[in-house]
Amino acid sequence: MASNRLKESRRVTFKLADYEFGSLRTPEELAIIRACEETFIAFCDFMDMGEVEKAMSLHVEDVVLYDAGRSEPMTGRALMLERMKKVRFSYPGRRTLHTPTNFRFHQVNGSEAECRVVISLYDLVKMPEGKGIGRYSTELLGYAAEEVRFVPENGFWRFHTRKVQFLAGMKQLPNGTMPGDLPWNE
């Protein structure tokens, strides 16, 4: 069953398994959920620190990314690394803050774990006249929901499939556009 679901994840129709929320989880399921949350949070932290290679090491080699606004999924860690570098370093000195919340886990077992996460993304904009904590202001770029499938790999839970959907964005950011798509460096 799990192998069929992994093959299915390569289709644009990837969606989370049905789950009756409020059911008791086993200790093993709770441990898997915690490991997957840590993986997601570490990804966000590494991206914010500009350590894109470390962020991408949290993915299996043949990761599948359904990126918002794109008709076809992106397959492979190398392609995703290139995309994430473009987004993270879309303009000189860019600093970001990704805040994942509302982890909602669906199917969880020893071979895969699926969840939905809401992320808010901020740019930390340098204020030349600012001092101390006021040296940077936060500019909300938007909110996204992400559906994720994790799989175990060598004792660690890694991203296998990611599907990003933008929920809302700042007025200046054209709908469906990621910061890396803007002509900052042109």
PDB file of C-alpha atoms in Angstrom:
ATOM      1  CA  MET A   1       0.000   0.000   0.000  1.00  0.00           C
ATOM      2  CA  ALA A   2       2.740   2.476   0.974  1.00  0.00           C
ATOM      3  CA  SER A   3       4.706   1.887  -2.231  1.00  0.00           C
ATOM      4  CA  ASN A   4       1.586   2.594  -4.303  1.00  0.00           C
ATOM      5  CA  ARG A   5       1.048   5.855  -2.409  1.00  0.00           C
ATOM      6  CA  LEU A   6       4.678   6.853  -2.990  1.00  0.00           C
ATOM      7  CA  LYS A   7       4.305   6.246  -6.733  1.00  0.00           C
ATOM      8  CA  GLU A   8       1.019   8.133  -6.657  1.00  0.00           C
ATOM      9  CA  SER A   9       2.795  11.153  -5.125  1.00  0.00           C
ATOM     10  CA  ARG A  10       4.424  11.875  -8.477  1.00  0.00           C
ATOM     11  CA  ARG A  11       1.063  12.785  -9.931  1.00  0.00           C
ATOM     12  CA  VAL A  12      -0.315  16.281  -9.654  1.00  0.00           C
ATOM     13  CA  THR A  13      -3.258  14.753  -7.808  1.00  0.00           C
ATOM     14  CA  PHE A  14      -1.183  14.205  -4.651  1.00  0.00           C
ATOM     15  CA  LYS A  15      -3.385  14.633  -1.617  1.00  0.00           C
ATOM     16  CA  LEU A  16      -3.308  13.589   1.991  1.00  0.00           C
ATOM     17  CA  ALA A  17      -4.935  10.375   3.187  1.00  0.00           C
ATOM     18  CA  ASP A  18      -8.219  10.600   5.049  1.00  0.00           C
ATOM     19  CA  TYR A  19      -7.866  10.543   8.811  1.00  0.00           C
ATOM     20  CA  GLU A  20     -10.409  10.732  11.610  1.00  0.00           C
ATOM     21  CA  PHE A  21      -8.999  13.454  13.830  1.00  0.00           C
ATOM     22  CA  GLY A  22      -9.185  12.967  17.558  1.00  0.00           C
ATOM     23  CA  SER A  23      -8.184   9.302  17.374  1.00  0.00           C
ATOM     24  CA  LEU A  24      -5.591   8.195  19.900  1.00  0.00           C
ATOM     25  CA  ARG A  25      -2.071   7.892  18.500  1.00  0.00           C
ATOM     26  CA  THR A  26       0.347   5.163  19.505  1.00  0.00           C
ATOM     27  CA  PRO A  27       3.683   6.069  21.138  1.00  0.00           C
ATOM     28  CA  GLU A  28       5.445   5.114  17.862  1.00  0.00           C
ATOM     29  CA  GLU A  29       3.156   7.417  15.855  1.00  0.00           C
ATOM     30  CA  LEU A  30       3.775  10.269  18.314  1.00  0.00           C
ATOM     31  CA  ALA A  31       7.548   9.775  18.023  1.00  0.00           C
ATOM     32  CA  ILE A  32       7.308   9.821  14.209  1.00  0.00           C
ATOM     33  CA  ILE A  33       5.163  12.972  14.317  1.00  0.00           C
ATOM     34  CA  ARG A  34       7.720  14.714  16.538  1.00  0.00           C
ATOM     35  CA  ALA A  35      10.609  13.702  14.257  1.00  0.00           C
ATOM     36  CA  CYS A  36       8.750  15.042  11.200  1.00  0.00           C
ATOM     37  CA  GLU A  37       7.928  18.328  12.953  1.00  0.00           C
ATOM     38  CA  GLU A  38      11.621  18.705  13.841  1.00  0.00           C
ATOM     39  CA  THR A  39      12.583  18.046  10.217  1.00  0.00           C
ATOM     40  CA  PHE A  40      10.162  20.707   8.965  1.00  0.00           C
ATOM     41  CA  ILE A  41      11.264  23.273  11.558  1.00  0.00           C
ATOM     42  CA  ALA A  42      14.946  22.563  10.823  1.00  0.00           C
ATOM     43  CA  PHE A  43      14.273  23.119   7.106  1.00  0.00           C
ATOM     44  CA  CYS A  44      12.777  26.539   7.883  1.00  0.00           C
ATOM     45  CA  ASP A  45      15.642  27.473  10.225  1.00  0.00           C
ATOM     46  CA  PHE A  46      18.302  26.444   7.700  1.00  0.00           C
ATOM     47  CA  MET A  47      16.571  28.421   4.940  1.00  0.00           C
ATOM     48  CA  ASP A  48      16.394  31.496   7.185  1.00  0.00           C
ATOM     49  CA  MET A  49      20.109  31.174   7.988  1.00  0.00           C
ATOM     50  CA  GLY A  50      20.901  30.918   4.272  1.00  0.00           C
ATOM     51  CA  GLU A  51      22.140  27.329   4.647  1.00  0.00           C
ATOM     52  CA  VAL A  52      20.197  26.018   1.681  1.00  0.00           C
ATOM     53  CA  GLU A  53      22.356  22.898   1.219  1.00  0.00           C
ATOM     54  CA  LYS A  54      21.649  21.838   4.820  1.00  0.00           C
ATOM     55  CA  ALA A  55      17.942  22.499   4.282  1.00  0.00           C
ATOM     56  CA  MET A  56      17.984  20.322   1.181  1.00  0.00           C
ATOM     57  CA  SER A  57      19.819  17.499   2.990  1.00  0.00           C
ATOM     58  CA  LEU A  58      16.531  16.931   4.847  1.00  0.00           C
ATOM     59  CA  HIS A  59      14.985  15.605   1.601  1.00  0.00           C
ATOM     60  CA  VAL A  60      15.301  12.224  -0.103  1.00  0.00           C
ATOM     61  CA  GLU A  61      17.253  12.279  -3.362  1.00  0.00           C
ATOM     62  CA  ASP A  62      14.136  11.855  -5.512  1.00  0.00           C
ATOM     63  CA  VAL A  63      11.986  14.391  -3.632  1.00  0.00           C
ATOM     64  CA  VAL A  64       8.899  15.611  -5.501  1.00  0.00           C
ATOM     65  CA  LEU A  65       7.867  19.275  -5.202  1.00  0.00           C
ATOM     66  CA  TYR A  66       4.545  20.607  -6.414  1.00  0.00           C
ATOM     67  CA  ASP A  67       5.385  24.307  -6.364  1.00  0.00           C
ATOM     68  CA  ALA A  68       2.573  26.858  -6.272  1.00  0.00           C
ATOM     69  CA  GLY A  69       1.695  28.167  -9.706  1.00  0.00           C
ATOM     70  CA  ARG A  70       3.602  25.485 -11.630  1.00  0.00           C
ATOM     71  CA  SER A  71       1.796  22.963 -13.815  1.00  0.00           C
ATOM     72  CA  GLU A  72       4.326  20.134 -13.407  1.00  0.00           C
ATOM     73  CA  PRO A  73       6.063  18.814 -10.302  1.00  0.00           C
ATOM     74  CA  MET A  74       9.797  19.217  -9.835  1.00  0.00           C
ATOM     75  CA  THR A  75      11.589  15.941  -9.113  1.00  0.00           C
ATOM     76  CA  GLY A  76      15.001  15.579  -7.538  1.00  0.00           C
ATOM     77  CA  ARG A  77      16.987  17.262  -4.807  1.00  0.00           C
ATOM     78  CA  ALA A  78      19.388  18.963  -7.249  1.00  0.00           C
ATOM     79  CA  LEU A  79      16.570  20.781  -9.083  1.00  0.00           C
ATOM     80  CA  MET A  80      14.924  21.749  -5.821  1.00  0.00           C
ATOM     81  CA  LEU A  81      18.252  23.036  -4.463  1.00  0.00           C
ATOM     82  CA  GLU A  82      18.603  25.300  -7.497  1.00  0.00           C
ATOM     83  CA  ARG A  83      15.042  26.587  -6.994  1.00  0.00           C
ATOM     84  CA  MET A  84      15.486  27.177  -3.262  1.00  0.00           C
ATOM     85  CA  LYS A  85      18.723  29.107  -3.821  1.00  0.00           C
ATOM     86  CA  LYS A  86      16.940  31.321  -6.348  1.00  0.00           C
ATOM     87  CA  VAL A  87      14.149  32.021  -3.869  1.00  0.00           C
ATOM     88  CA  ARG A  88      16.326  32.459  -0.769  1.00  0.00           C
ATOM     89  CA  PHE A  89      18.892  34.727  -2.423  1.00  0.00           C
ATOM     90  CA  SER A  90      16.480  36.578  -4.712  1.00  0.00           C
ATOM     91  CA  TYR A  91      18.041  39.908  -3.788  1.00  0.00           C
ATOM     92  CA  PRO A  92      21.342  40.856  -2.137  1.00  0.00           C
ATOM     93  CA  GLY A  93      21.287  40.645   1.653  1.00  0.00           C
ATOM     94  CA  ARG A  94      17.859  39.009   1.843  1.00  0.00           C
ATOM     95  CA  ARG A  95      16.915  37.781   5.319  1.00  0.00           C
ATOM     96  CA  THR A  96      13.819  35.678   5.900  1.00  0.00           C
ATOM     97  CA  LEU A  97      11.740  34.235   8.707  1.00  0.00           C
ATOM     98  CA  HIS A  98       9.645  31.117   8.011  1.00  0.00           C
ATOM     99  CA  THR A  99       7.200  30.282  10.808  1.00  0.00           C
ATOM    100  CA  PRO A 100       5.535  26.869  10.431  1.00  0.00           C
ATOM    101  CA  THR A 101       2.396  26.293  12.516  1.00  0.00           C
ATOM    102  CA  ASN A 102      -0.758  24.199  12.632  1.00  0.00           C
ATOM    103  CA  PHE A 103       0.872  20.827  11.960  1.00  0.00           C
ATOM    104  CA  ARG A 104      -2.026  18.483  11.199  1.00  0.00           C
ATOM    105  CA  PHE A 105      -0.902  14.891  10.742  1.00  0.00           C
ATOM    106  CA  HIS A 106      -2.932  12.426   8.731  1.00  0.00           C
ATOM    107  CA  GLN A 107      -1.595   8.948   8.016  1.00  0.00           C
ATOM    108  CA  VAL A 108       1.347   8.016  10.232  1.00  0.00           C
ATOM    109  CA  ASN A 109       3.049   4.611  10.284  1.00  0.00           C
ATOM    110  CA  GLY A 110       6.537   3.137  10.145  1.00  0.00           C
ATOM    111  CA  SER A 111       6.894   3.712   6.383  1.00  0.00           C
ATOM    112  CA  GLU A 112       5.404   7.194   5.861  1.00  0.00           C
ATOM    113  CA  ALA A 113       3.888  10.182   7.607  1.00  0.00           C
ATOM    114  CA  GLU A 114       1.668  12.816   6.025  1.00  0.00           C
ATOM    115  CA  CYS A 115       0.811  16.239   7.331  1.00  0.00           C
ATOM    116  CA  ARG A 116      -0.496  19.684   6.456  1.00  0.00           C
ATOM    117  CA  VAL A 117       1.377  22.734   7.718  1.00  0.00           C
ATOM    118  CA  VAL A 118       0.609  26.447   7.512  1.00  0.00           C
ATOM    119  CA  ILE A 119       3.629  28.712   7.041  1.00  0.00           C
ATOM    120  CA  SER A 120       3.932  32.457   7.292  1.00  0.00           C
ATOM    121  CA  LEU A 121       6.909  33.959   5.463  1.00  0.00           C
ATOM    122  CA  TYR A 122       8.468  37.257   6.400  1.00  0.00           C
ATOM    123  CA  ASP A 123      11.294  39.241   4.899  1.00  0.00           C
ATOM    124  CA  LEU A 124      13.435  40.995   7.498  1.00  0.00           C
ATOM    125  CA  VAL A 125      14.040  44.390   5.934  1.00  0.00           C
ATOM    126  CA  LYS A 126      17.037  46.422   7.105  1.00  0.00           C
ATOM    127  CA  MET A 127      16.116  49.863   8.414  1.00  0.00           C
ATOM    128  CA  PRO A 128      19.131  52.189   7.906  1.00  0.00           C
ATOM    129  CA  GLU A 129      18.002  54.534  10.677  1.00  0.00           C
ATOM    130  CA  GLY A 130      17.090  51.708  13.080  1.00  0.00           C
ATOM    131  CA  LYS A 131      18.987  50.697  16.210  1.00  0.00           C
ATOM    132  CA  GLY A 132      18.945  47.510  18.269  1.00  0.00           C
ATOM    133  CA  ILE A 133      15.881  45.431  17.566  1.00  0.00           C
ATOM    134  CA  GLY A 134      14.657  48.218  15.265  1.00  0.00           C
ATOM    135  CA  ARG A 135      17.504  47.579  12.797  1.00  0.00           C
ATOM    136  CA  TYR A 136      15.150  45.271  10.933  1.00  0.00           C
ATOM    137  CA  SER A 137      11.431  45.408  10.358  1.00  0.00           C
ATOM    138  CA  THR A 138       9.294  42.446   9.386  1.00  0.00           C
ATOM    139  CA  GLU A 139       7.459  42.487   6.102  1.00  0.00           C
ATOM    140  CA  LEU A 140       4.885  39.738   5.696  1.00  0.00           C
ATOM    141  CA  LEU A 141       5.225  38.175   2.250  1.00  0.00           C
ATOM    142  CA  GLY A 142       2.358  35.778   2.730  1.00  0.00           C
ATOM    143  CA  TYR A 143       0.894  32.568   4.026  1.00  0.00           C
ATOM    144  CA  ALA A 144       1.139  29.146   2.462  1.00  0.00           C
ATOM    145  CA  ALA A 145      -0.250  25.720   3.231  1.00  0.00           C
ATOM    146  CA  GLU A 146       1.954  22.771   2.524  1.00  0.00           C
ATOM    147  CA  GLU A 147       0.974  19.114   2.256  1.00  0.00           C
ATOM    148  CA  VAL A 148       3.935  16.891   2.983  1.00  0.00           C
ATOM    149  CA  ARG A 149       4.849  13.226   2.926  1.00  0.00           C
ATOM    150  CA  PHE A 150       7.841  12.131   4.997  1.00  0.00           C
ATOM    151  CA  VAL A 151       9.600   8.769   4.729  1.00  0.00           C
ATOM    152  CA  PRO A 152      12.298   7.181   6.900  1.00  0.00           C
ATOM    153  CA  GLU A 153      15.804   7.127   5.448  1.00  0.00           C
ATOM    154  CA  ASN A 154      18.779   5.728   7.361  1.00  0.00           C
ATOM    155  CA  GLY A 155      17.087   6.324  10.717  1.00  0.00           C
ATOM    156  CA  PHE A 156      15.874   9.860   9.942  1.00  0.00           C
ATOM    157  CA  TRP A 157      12.524  11.159   8.677  1.00  0.00           C
ATOM    158  CA  ARG A 158      13.001  13.057   5.409  1.00  0.00           C
ATOM    159  CA  PHE A 159      10.782  15.022   3.041  1.00  0.00           C
ATOM    160  CA  HIS A 160       9.585  12.829   0.165  1.00  0.00           C
ATOM    161  CA  THR A 161       6.754  14.868  -1.348  1.00  0.00           C
ATOM    162  CA  ARG A 162       5.859  18.535  -0.865  1.00  0.00           C
ATOM    163  CA  LYS A 163       2.876  20.384  -2.302  1.00  0.00           C
ATOM    164  CA  VAL A 164       2.780  24.159  -1.751  1.00  0.00           C
ATOM    165  CA  GLN A 165      -0.349  26.280  -2.028  1.00  0.00           C
ATOM    166  CA  PHE A 166      -0.313  30.022  -1.374  1.00  0.00           C
ATOM    167  CA  LEU A 167      -3.172  31.221   0.796  1.00  0.00           C
ATOM    168  CA  ALA A 168      -2.546  34.975   0.802  1.00  0.00           C
ATOM    169  CA  GLY A 169       0.257  37.345  -0.099  1.00  0.00           C
ATOM    170  CA  MET A 170       1.241  40.946   0.346  1.00  0.00           C
ATOM    171  CA  LYS A 171      -0.262  43.388  -2.111  1.00  0.00           C
ATOM    172  CA  GLN A 172       3.067  44.159  -3.823  1.00  0.00           C
ATOM    173  CA  LEU A 173       3.764  40.487  -4.610  1.00  0.00           C
ATOM    174  CA  PRO A 174       1.882  39.431  -7.753  1.00  0.00           C
ATOM    175  CA  ASN A 175      -0.480  36.525  -7.067  1.00  0.00           C
ATOM    176  CA  GLY A 176       1.244  33.180  -7.604  1.00  0.00           C
ATOM    177  CA  THR A 177       4.707  34.760  -7.645  1.00  0.00           C
ATOM    178  CA  MET A 178       7.496  33.715  -5.317  1.00  0.00           C
ATOM    179  CA  PRO A 179      10.177  36.234  -4.304  1.00  0.00           C
ATOM    180  CA  GLY A 180      12.682  34.312  -6.430  1.00  0.00           C
ATOM    181  CA  ASP A 181      10.559  34.989  -9.514  1.00  0.00           C
ATOM    182  CA  LEU A 182      10.763  38.748  -9.124  1.00  0.00           C
ATOM    183  CA  PRO A 183      13.391  40.633 -11.167  1.00  0.00           C
ATOM    184  CA  TRP A 184      15.512  41.650  -8.156  1.00  0.00           C
ATOM    185  CA  ASN A 185      18.821  40.853  -9.807  1.00  0.00           C
ATOM    186  CA  GLU A 186      18.035  42.015 -13.333  1.00  0.00           C
TER     187      GLU A 186
END
